[in-house]
């Protein structure tokens, strides 16, 4: 059984701090108004973000949240990069998944966090 890192989510616009641990941007697009130097990210993992097609379909519409979650989980299940990511970070103590969206209750980072937590333990 794999070790399980602590995984938290945070908007990239929030101030970075030492408690963040290893900071990973999990958006497919670079966030507006953030410089690459100022972001203080350790990794930009576009491959874990929803596909462009799914992201455009969802378009941050809360009414589509449930269906979006189902479709995104299916994408993650079929994503060949997920096992590589898990193996790469199995010994990382804390991961902070960074996202840019304004809606903190309807962000793909929540679904990704849950998915990774479930699969790190396998």
Coordinates of N, CA and C in Angstrom, one line a residue:
X1 N 0.8 -1.2 0.0 CA 0.0 0.0 0.0 C 0.9 1.2 0.0
X2 N 0.5 2.2 -0.8 CA 1.3 3.4 -1.0 C 1.1 4.3 0.2
X3 N 2.1 5.2 0.5 CA 1.9 6.3 1.4 C 1.0 7.3 0.9
X4 N 0.4 8.0 1.7 CA -0.6 9.0 1.3 C -0.1 10.4 1.7
X5 N 0.2 11.3 0.7 CA 0.6 12.6 1.2 C -0.6 13.4 1.6
X6 N -0.4 14.5 2.3 CA -1.5 15.4 2.5 C -1.7 16.2 1.2
X7 N -3.0 16.4 0.8 CA -3.3 17.1 -0.4 C -4.3 18.2 -0.1
X8 N -4.0 19.4 -0.3 CA -4.9 20.5 -0.1 C -5.0 21.3 -1.4
X9 N -6.1 22.1 -1.4 CA -6.3 23.0 -2.6 C -6.3 24.4 -2.2
X10 N -5.9 25.3 -3.1 CA -5.8 26.7 -2.8 C -5.8 27.5 -4.1
X11 N -6.4 28.6 -4.1 CA -6.4 29.5 -5.2 C -5.0 30.1 -5.4
X12 N -4.6 30.1 -6.6 CA -3.2 30.6 -6.9 C -3.1 32.1 -6.5
X13 N -4.2 32.8 -6.4 CA -4.1 34.2 -6.0 C -3.9 34.4 -4.5
X14 N -4.0 33.4 -3.8 CA -3.8 33.5 -2.3 C -2.3 33.5 -2.1
X15 N -1.9 34.2 -1.1 CA -0.4 34.3 -0.7 C 0.2 33.0 -0.5
X16 N 1.3 32.7 -1.2 CA 2.0 31.4 -0.8 C 2.6 31.5 0.6
X17 N 2.7 30.3 1.2 CA 3.4 30.3 2.5 C 4.1 28.9 2.6
X18 N 4.9 28.8 3.7 CA 5.7 27.6 3.9 C 4.9 26.4 4.1
X19 N 3.7 26.5 4.7 CA 2.8 25.4 4.9 C 2.3 24.7 3.7
X20 N 2.4 25.4 2.5 CA 1.9 24.9 1.3 C 2.6 23.6 0.8
X21 N 3.8 23.4 1.2 CA 4.6 22.3 0.8 C 4.9 22.4 -0.7
X22 N 4.7 21.3 -1.5 CA 5.0 21.3 -2.9 C 3.8 21.9 -3.6
X23 N 4.0 23.0 -4.3 CA 2.9 23.7 -5.0 C 2.8 23.3 -6.5
X24 N 1.6 22.8 -6.8 CA 1.4 22.4 -8.2 C 0.2 23.1 -8.8
X25 N 0.4 23.8 -9.9 CA -0.7 24.4 -10.7 C -1.4 23.3 -11.5
X26 N -2.7 23.1 -11.3 CA -3.4 22.1 -12.0 C -4.4 22.6 -13.0
X27 N -4.2 23.8 -13.5 CA -5.0 24.3 -14.6 C -4.3 24.1 -15.9
X28 N -5.1 24.0 -16.9 CA -4.6 23.8 -18.3 C -4.1 25.1 -18.8
X29 N -4.7 26.3 -18.4 CA -4.3 27.6 -18.9 C -3.5 28.3 -17.7
X30 N -2.6 29.2 -18.1 CA -1.9 30.0 -17.1 C -2.8 31.0 -16.6
X31 N -2.9 31.2 -15.2 CA -3.8 32.2 -14.7 C -3.5 33.6 -15.0
X32 N -4.5 34.4 -15.2 CA -4.3 35.8 -15.6 C -3.8 36.6 -14.4
X33 N -2.9 37.5 -14.7 CA -2.4 38.4 -13.7 C -1.3 37.8 -12.8
X34 N -0.9 36.6 -13.1 CA 0.2 36.0 -12.2 C 1.4 35.8 -13.1
X35 N 2.5 36.3 -12.6 CA 3.8 36.1 -13.3 C 4.3 34.7 -13.0
X36 N 5.1 34.2 -13.9 CA 5.7 32.8 -13.6 C 6.6 32.9 -12.4
X37 N 7.3 34.0 -12.2 CA 8.2 34.2 -11.1 C 7.4 34.3 -9.8
X38 N 6.4 35.1 -9.9 CA 5.6 35.4 -8.7 C 4.7 34.3 -8.2
X39 N 4.5 33.3 -9.1 CA 3.5 32.2 -8.7 C 4.1 31.3 -7.7
X40 N 5.4 31.2 -7.6 CA 6.1 30.3 -6.7 C 5.6 28.9 -6.7
X41 N 5.5 28.3 -8.0 CA 5.0 27.0 -8.1 C 6.2 26.1 -8.3
X42 N 6.1 24.8 -7.9 CA 7.1 23.8 -8.1 C 6.9 23.0 -9.4
X43 N 5.6 23.0 -9.8 CA 5.3 22.2 -11.0 C 4.0 22.7 -11.6
X44 N 3.9 22.7 -12.9 CA 2.6 23.0 -13.6 C 2.2 21.7 -14.3
X45 N 1.2 21.1 -13.9 CA 0.7 19.8 -14.4 C -0.6 20.0 -15.1
X46 N -0.5 20.4 -16.4 CA -1.6 20.6 -17.2 C -2.3 19.2 -17.5
X47 N -1.6 18.1 -17.5 CA -2.1 16.8 -17.8 C -3.2 16.3 -16.8
X48 N -3.3 16.9 -15.6 CA -4.3 16.5 -14.7 C -5.5 17.4 -14.8
X49 N -5.5 18.4 -15.5 CA -6.6 19.3 -15.7 C -7.7 18.7 -16.6
X50 N -8.9 19.2 -16.5 CA -9.9 18.7 -17.4 C -9.5 19.0 -18.8
X51 N -10.0 18.2 -19.8 CA -9.7 18.5 -21.2 C -10.3 19.8 -21.6
X52 N -9.7 20.4 -22.7 CA -10.2 21.6 -23.2 C -11.7 21.5 -23.5
X53 N -12.1 20.4 -24.1 CA -13.5 20.2 -24.5 C -14.4 20.2 -23.3
X54 N -14.0 19.5 -22.2 CA -14.8 19.4 -21.0 C -14.8 20.8 -20.3
X55 N -13.7 21.4 -20.3 CA -13.6 22.7 -19.6 C -14.6 23.7 -20.3
X56 N -14.5 23.8 -21.6 CA -15.4 24.7 -22.4 C -16.8 24.3 -22.2
X57 N -17.2 23.1 -22.2 CA -18.6 22.6 -22.0 C -19.1 23.1 -20.7
X58 N -18.3 22.8 -19.6 CA -18.7 23.2 -18.3 C -18.9 24.7 -18.1
X59 N -17.8 25.4 -18.6 CA -17.9 26.9 -18.5 C -18.3 27.5 -17.2
X60 N -17.8 26.8 -16.1 CA -18.1 27.3 -14.7 C -19.5 27.5 -14.4
X61 N -20.4 26.6 -14.9 CA -21.8 26.7 -14.7 C -22.2 25.8 -13.5
X62 N -22.5 26.3 -12.4 CA -22.8 25.4 -11.2 C -23.9 24.4 -11.5
X63 N -24.9 24.7 -12.4 CA -25.9 23.8 -12.7 C -25.4 22.5 -13.4
X64 N -24.2 22.6 -14.0 CA -23.6 21.4 -14.7 C -22.6 20.7 -13.8
X65 N -22.4 21.2 -12.5 CA -21.4 20.7 -11.6 C -21.4 19.1 -11.5
X66 N -22.6 18.6 -11.2 CA -22.7 17.1 -11.0 C -22.2 16.3 -12.2
X67 N -22.7 16.7 -13.3 CA -22.3 16.0 -14.6 C -20.9 16.3 -14.9
X68 N -20.4 17.5 -14.7 CA -19.0 17.8 -14.9 C -18.1 16.9 -14.0
X69 N -18.5 16.7 -12.8 CA -17.7 15.8 -11.9 C -17.6 14.4 -12.4
X70 N -18.7 13.9 -12.9 CA -18.8 12.6 -13.4 C -17.9 12.4 -14.6
X71 N -18.0 13.4 -15.5 CA -17.2 13.4 -16.8 C -15.7 13.6 -16.5
X72 N -15.4 14.4 -15.5 CA -13.9 14.7 -15.2 C -13.3 13.4 -14.5
X73 N -14.1 12.8 -13.6 CA -13.6 11.6 -13.0 C -13.3 10.5 -14.0
X74 N -14.2 10.4 -15.0 CA -14.0 9.5 -16.1 C -12.7 9.8 -16.9
X75 N -12.4 11.1 -17.1 CA -11.2 11.5 -17.8 C -10.0 11.1 -16.9
X76 N -10.1 11.3 -15.6 CA -9.0 11.0 -14.7 C -8.7 9.5 -14.7
X77 N -9.8 8.7 -14.8 CA -9.7 7.2 -14.8 C -9.0 6.7 -16.0
X78 N -9.2 7.4 -17.1 CA -8.6 7.0 -18.4 C -7.2 7.8 -18.6
X79 N -6.8 8.6 -17.8 CA -5.6 9.5 -17.9 C -4.4 8.7 -17.6
X80 N -3.6 8.4 -18.6 CA -2.3 7.6 -18.5 C -1.3 8.3 -17.6
X81 N -1.4 9.6 -17.4 CA -0.5 10.4 -16.6 C -0.7 10.2 -15.1
X82 N -1.9 9.9 -14.7 CA -2.3 9.8 -13.2 C -1.3 8.8 -12.5
X83 N -1.1 7.6 -12.9 CA -0.2 6.7 -12.2 C 1.2 7.3 -12.1
X84 N 1.7 7.9 -13.2 CA 3.0 8.5 -13.2 C 3.1 9.6 -12.1
X85 N 2.0 10.5 -12.0 CA 2.0 11.5 -11.1 C 2.0 11.0 -9.6
X86 N 1.2 9.9 -9.4 CA 1.1 9.3 -8.1 C 2.5 8.7 -7.7
X87 N 3.1 8.0 -8.6 CA 4.4 7.5 -8.3 C 5.4 8.6 -8.1
X88 N 5.4 9.6 -8.8 CA 6.4 10.7 -8.7 C 6.2 11.4 -7.3
X89 N 5.0 11.5 -6.8 CA 4.7 12.2 -5.6 C 4.4 11.4 -4.4
X90 N 4.6 10.1 -4.5 CA 4.3 9.2 -3.4 C 5.0 9.5 -2.1
X91 N 6.2 10.1 -2.1 CA 6.9 10.4 -0.9 C 6.9 11.9 -0.6
X92 N 6.1 12.6 -1.3 CA 6.0 14.1 -1.0 C 5.1 14.2 0.2
X93 N 5.5 15.0 1.2 CA 4.7 15.1 2.4 C 3.4 15.9 2.2
X94 N 3.5 17.0 1.5 CA 2.3 17.8 1.4 C 2.3 18.4 0.0
X95 N 1.1 18.2 -0.7 CA 0.9 18.8 -2.0 C -0.2 19.8 -1.9
X96 N 0.1 21.0 -2.5 CA -1.0 22.0 -2.6 C -1.3 22.1 -4.1
X97 N -2.6 21.8 -4.4 CA -3.1 21.9 -5.8 C -3.6 23.3 -6.0
X98 N -3.0 24.0 -6.9 CA -3.4 25.4 -7.1 C -4.3 25.5 -8.4
X99 N -5.3 26.4 -8.2 CA -6.2 26.6 -9.3 C -6.6 28.1 -9.4
X100 N -7.1 28.6 -10.5 CA -7.3 30.0 -10.6 C -8.8 30.4 -10.5
X101 N -9.7 29.5 -10.7 CA -11.1 29.8 -10.7 C -11.6 30.5 -9.5
X102 N -12.6 31.4 -9.7 CA -13.2 32.2 -8.6 C -14.1 31.4 -7.7
X103 N -14.8 30.4 -8.2 CA -15.8 29.7 -7.5 C -15.1 28.5 -6.8
X104 N -15.0 28.7 -5.5 CA -14.2 27.7 -4.6 C -15.0 26.5 -4.3
X105 N -16.3 26.5 -4.6 CA -17.1 25.3 -4.4 C -17.3 24.4 -5.6
X106 N -17.0 25.0 -6.8 CA -17.2 24.3 -8.0 C -16.0 24.3 -8.9
X107 N -14.9 23.9 -8.3 CA -13.6 23.8 -9.0 C -13.2 22.4 -9.3
X108 N -12.6 22.2 -10.4 CA -12.1 20.8 -10.7 C -11.0 20.4 -9.7
X109 N -10.4 21.3 -9.0 CA -9.3 21.0 -8.0 C -9.9 20.1 -6.9
X110 N -11.2 20.4 -6.5 CA -11.9 19.6 -5.5 C -12.0 18.1 -5.9
X111 N -12.4 17.9 -7.1 CA -12.6 16.6 -7.7 C -11.2 15.9 -7.8
X112 N -10.2 16.6 -8.3 CA -8.9 16.1 -8.4 C -8.3 15.7 -7.1
X113 N -8.5 16.6 -6.1 CA -8.0 16.3 -4.7 C -8.6 15.0 -4.2
X114 N -9.9 14.8 -4.3 CA -10.6 13.6 -3.9 C -10.1 12.4 -4.6
X115 N -10.0 12.5 -5.9 CA -9.5 11.4 -6.8 C -8.1 11.0 -6.4
X116 N -7.2 11.9 -6.2 CA -5.8 11.6 -5.9 C -5.7 11.0 -4.5
X117 N -6.4 11.5 -3.5 CA -6.4 10.9 -2.2 C -6.9 9.5 -2.2
X118 N -7.9 9.2 -3.0 CA -8.4 7.8 -3.1 C -7.4 6.9 -3.7
X119 N -6.6 7.4 -4.7 CA -5.7 6.6 -5.5 C -4.3 6.5 -5.0
X120 N -3.9 7.5 -4.2 CA -2.6 7.4 -3.5 C -2.5 6.2 -2.6
X121 N -3.6 5.8 -2.0 CA -3.6 4.7 -1.0 C -3.6 3.4 -1.7
X122 N -3.7 3.3 -3.0 CA -3.7 2.0 -3.7 C -2.4 1.5 -4.1

